[in-house]
C-alpha positions in Angstrom: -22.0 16.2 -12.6 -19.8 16.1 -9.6 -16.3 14.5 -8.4 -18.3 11.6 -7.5 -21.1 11.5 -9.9 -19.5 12.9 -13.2 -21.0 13.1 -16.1 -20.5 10.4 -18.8 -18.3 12.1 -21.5 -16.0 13.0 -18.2 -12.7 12.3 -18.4 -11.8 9.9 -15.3 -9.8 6.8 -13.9 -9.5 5.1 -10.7 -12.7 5.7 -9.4 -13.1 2.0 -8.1 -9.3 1.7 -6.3 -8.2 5.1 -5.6 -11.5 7.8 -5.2 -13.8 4.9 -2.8 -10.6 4.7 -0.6 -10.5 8.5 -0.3 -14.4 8.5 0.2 -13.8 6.2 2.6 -11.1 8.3 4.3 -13.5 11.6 4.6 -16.5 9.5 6.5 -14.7 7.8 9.0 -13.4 11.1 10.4 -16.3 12.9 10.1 -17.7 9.9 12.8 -14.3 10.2 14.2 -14.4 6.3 14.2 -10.4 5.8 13.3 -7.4 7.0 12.2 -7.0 6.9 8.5 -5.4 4.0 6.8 -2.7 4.2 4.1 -6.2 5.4 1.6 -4.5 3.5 -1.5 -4.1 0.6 -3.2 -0.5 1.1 -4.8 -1.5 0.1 -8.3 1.5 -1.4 -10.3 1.2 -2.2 -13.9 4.0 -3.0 -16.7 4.7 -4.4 -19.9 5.8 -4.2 -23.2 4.8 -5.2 -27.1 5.8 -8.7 -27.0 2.4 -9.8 -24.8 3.9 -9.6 -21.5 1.3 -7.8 -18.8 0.8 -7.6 -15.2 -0.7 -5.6 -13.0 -0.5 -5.4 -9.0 -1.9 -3.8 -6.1 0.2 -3.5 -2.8 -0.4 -3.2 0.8 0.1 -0.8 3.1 -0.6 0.5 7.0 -3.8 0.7 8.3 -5.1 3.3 10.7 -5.4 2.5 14.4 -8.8 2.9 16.7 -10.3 4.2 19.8 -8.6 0.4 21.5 -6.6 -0.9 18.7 -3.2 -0.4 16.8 -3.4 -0.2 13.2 -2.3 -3.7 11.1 0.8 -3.8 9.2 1.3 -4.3 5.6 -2.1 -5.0 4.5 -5.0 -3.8 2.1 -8.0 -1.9 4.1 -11.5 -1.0 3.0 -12.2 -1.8 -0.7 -10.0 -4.5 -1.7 -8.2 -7.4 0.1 -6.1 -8.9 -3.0 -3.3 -11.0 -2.4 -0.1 -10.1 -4.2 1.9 -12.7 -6.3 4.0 -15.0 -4.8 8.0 -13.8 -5.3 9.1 -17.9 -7.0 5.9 -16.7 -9.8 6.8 -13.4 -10.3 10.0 -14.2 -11.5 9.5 -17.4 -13.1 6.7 -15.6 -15.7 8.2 -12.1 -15.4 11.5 -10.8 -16.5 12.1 -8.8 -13.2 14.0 -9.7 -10.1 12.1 -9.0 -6.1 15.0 -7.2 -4.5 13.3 -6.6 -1.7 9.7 -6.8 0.0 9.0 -5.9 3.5 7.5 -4.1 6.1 8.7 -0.2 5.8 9.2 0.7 9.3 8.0 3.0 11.6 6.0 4.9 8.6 3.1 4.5 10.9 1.4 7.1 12.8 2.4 7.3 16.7 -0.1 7.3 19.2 -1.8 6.0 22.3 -2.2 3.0 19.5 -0.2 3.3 16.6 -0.7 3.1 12.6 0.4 0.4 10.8 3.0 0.5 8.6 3.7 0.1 4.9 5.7 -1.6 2.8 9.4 -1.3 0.8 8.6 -3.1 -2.3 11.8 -2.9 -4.9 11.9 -4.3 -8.3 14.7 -4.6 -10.7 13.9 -4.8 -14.8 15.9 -7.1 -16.8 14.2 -6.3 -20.1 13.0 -3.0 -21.6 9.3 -2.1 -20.6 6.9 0.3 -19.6 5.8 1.1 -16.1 2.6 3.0 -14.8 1.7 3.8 -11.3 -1.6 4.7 -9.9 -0.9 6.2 -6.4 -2.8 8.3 -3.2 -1.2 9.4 -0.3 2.4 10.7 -1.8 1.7 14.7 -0.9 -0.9 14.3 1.8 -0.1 12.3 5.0 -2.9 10.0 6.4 -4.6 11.6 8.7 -4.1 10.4 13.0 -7.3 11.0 15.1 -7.5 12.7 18.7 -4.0 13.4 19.0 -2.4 10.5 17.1 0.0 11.2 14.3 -0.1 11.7 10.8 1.1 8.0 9.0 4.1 8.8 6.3 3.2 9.3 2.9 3.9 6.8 0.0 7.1 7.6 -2.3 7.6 6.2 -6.2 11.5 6.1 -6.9 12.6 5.2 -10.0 16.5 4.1 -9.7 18.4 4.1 -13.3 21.3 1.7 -13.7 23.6 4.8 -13.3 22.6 5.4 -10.0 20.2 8.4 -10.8 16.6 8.4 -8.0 13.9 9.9 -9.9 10.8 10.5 -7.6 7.9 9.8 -10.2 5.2 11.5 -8.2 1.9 9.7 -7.4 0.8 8.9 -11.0 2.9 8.3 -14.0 4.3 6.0 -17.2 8.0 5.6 -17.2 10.1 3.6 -19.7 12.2 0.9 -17.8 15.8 -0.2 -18.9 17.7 -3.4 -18.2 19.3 -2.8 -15.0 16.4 0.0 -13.7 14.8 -0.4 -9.9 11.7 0.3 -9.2 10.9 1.3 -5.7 7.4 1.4 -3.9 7.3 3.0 -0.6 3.4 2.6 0.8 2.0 5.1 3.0 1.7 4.3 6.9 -1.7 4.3 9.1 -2.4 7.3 11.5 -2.4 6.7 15.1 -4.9 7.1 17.6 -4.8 9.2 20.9 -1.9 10.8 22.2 1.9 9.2 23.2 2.1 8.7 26.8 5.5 7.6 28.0 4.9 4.0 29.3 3.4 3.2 25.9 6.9 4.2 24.2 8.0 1.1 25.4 7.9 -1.6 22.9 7.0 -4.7 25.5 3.7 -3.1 26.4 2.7 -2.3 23.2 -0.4 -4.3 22.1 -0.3 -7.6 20.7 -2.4 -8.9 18.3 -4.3 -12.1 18.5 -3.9 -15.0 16.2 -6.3 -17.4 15.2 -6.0 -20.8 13.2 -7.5 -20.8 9.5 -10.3 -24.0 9.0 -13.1 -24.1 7.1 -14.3 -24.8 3.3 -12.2 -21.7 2.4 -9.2 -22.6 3.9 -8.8 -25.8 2.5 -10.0 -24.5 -1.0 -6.8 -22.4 -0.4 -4.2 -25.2 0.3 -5.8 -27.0 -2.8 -4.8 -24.4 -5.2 -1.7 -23.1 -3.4 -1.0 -27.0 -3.9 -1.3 -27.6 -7.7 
């Protein structure tokens, strides 16, 4: 067997949200196609024994291209889940959203830049168990042709007396009333080299919106409607 082909009595987890992104990571810069992206997909389970369970995976930068600047705060490659709204989360989970957005400048300068991540805090209000599922917290993602690296992700773990724990890139905590979770995703790496006029932030580039339509779209507004 291999890393990528092990054999069936092999011990492994992941494969499908955390090896493909890394997989995914190793092609593109042998093509030298783009900048890597933040080569996760942040997954964030808890619960405890009286049947309450979820499970969520969270955004992050995305690497920037030979003419482009990386997105922020979204998923790239193998998944493009959308995350519970904040009015749910609470009203079927005993936890409070202290804070969710854009983490910035954790992506990679360049010519174009990375994307960034996201600042993603959570506060318990009931004894439960947390487990993370994390890339990109020792290893930076990689910038291409002179770009910069994008930050790496951080898991903190802030107790009710103040204490930060970093919890590393993979791990099962118990979580107290009063305990903060808090999910730093890693940045996209930039593409090309800084020149000076491009340090200005009114000629950076802009993105181009579009207007949703289509059988999808209106699916969409149906169920966000019910």
């Amino acid at each position: 067997g291999s890393l990528l082909d092990p054999h069936e009595d092999a011990a492994v987890v992941g494969g499908n949200v955390l090896t493909s992104q890394r997989v995914v990571d190793v092609i593109l810069r042998a093509f030298h196609a783009c900048a890597a992206s933040q080569g996760c997909m942040n997954n964030i389970t808890w619960g405890d024994n009286q049947a309450t369970s979820y499970y969520e995976t969270v955004a992050g930068g995305a690497g920037a291209g030979p003419n482009w600047r990386g997105r922020s705060g979204v998923h790239t490659h193998m998944t493009n889940t959308r995350i519970t709204d904040p009015e749910i989360l609470e009203k079927r989970f005993p936890v409070v959203l202290l804070k969710f957005c854009l983490r910035p400048s954790s992506g990679g300068k360049g010519q174009f830049h990375g994307g960034d991540g996201v600042d993603r805090r959570i506060l318990f209000r009931r004894s439960m168990t947390l487990s993370i599922l994390t890339e990109r917290r020792v290893y930076q993602p990689y910038g291409l042709c002179g770009g910069e690296n994008g930050q790496c992700g951080k898991n903190l773990l802030k107790r009710v007396d103040g204490r930060v724990i970093n919890l590393g890139g993979k791990s099962s905590v118990p979580m107290k009333p009063g305990d903060t979770f808090i999910l730093l995703t890693p940045g996209g790496g930039g593409y090309g080299k800084v020149h000076e006029e491009q340090e200005n932030p009114s000629e950076r580039t802009e993105f181009q919106t579009f207007t949703e339509h289509g059988s999808l779209f209106d699916y969409k507004l149906t169920q966000e409607g019910s």
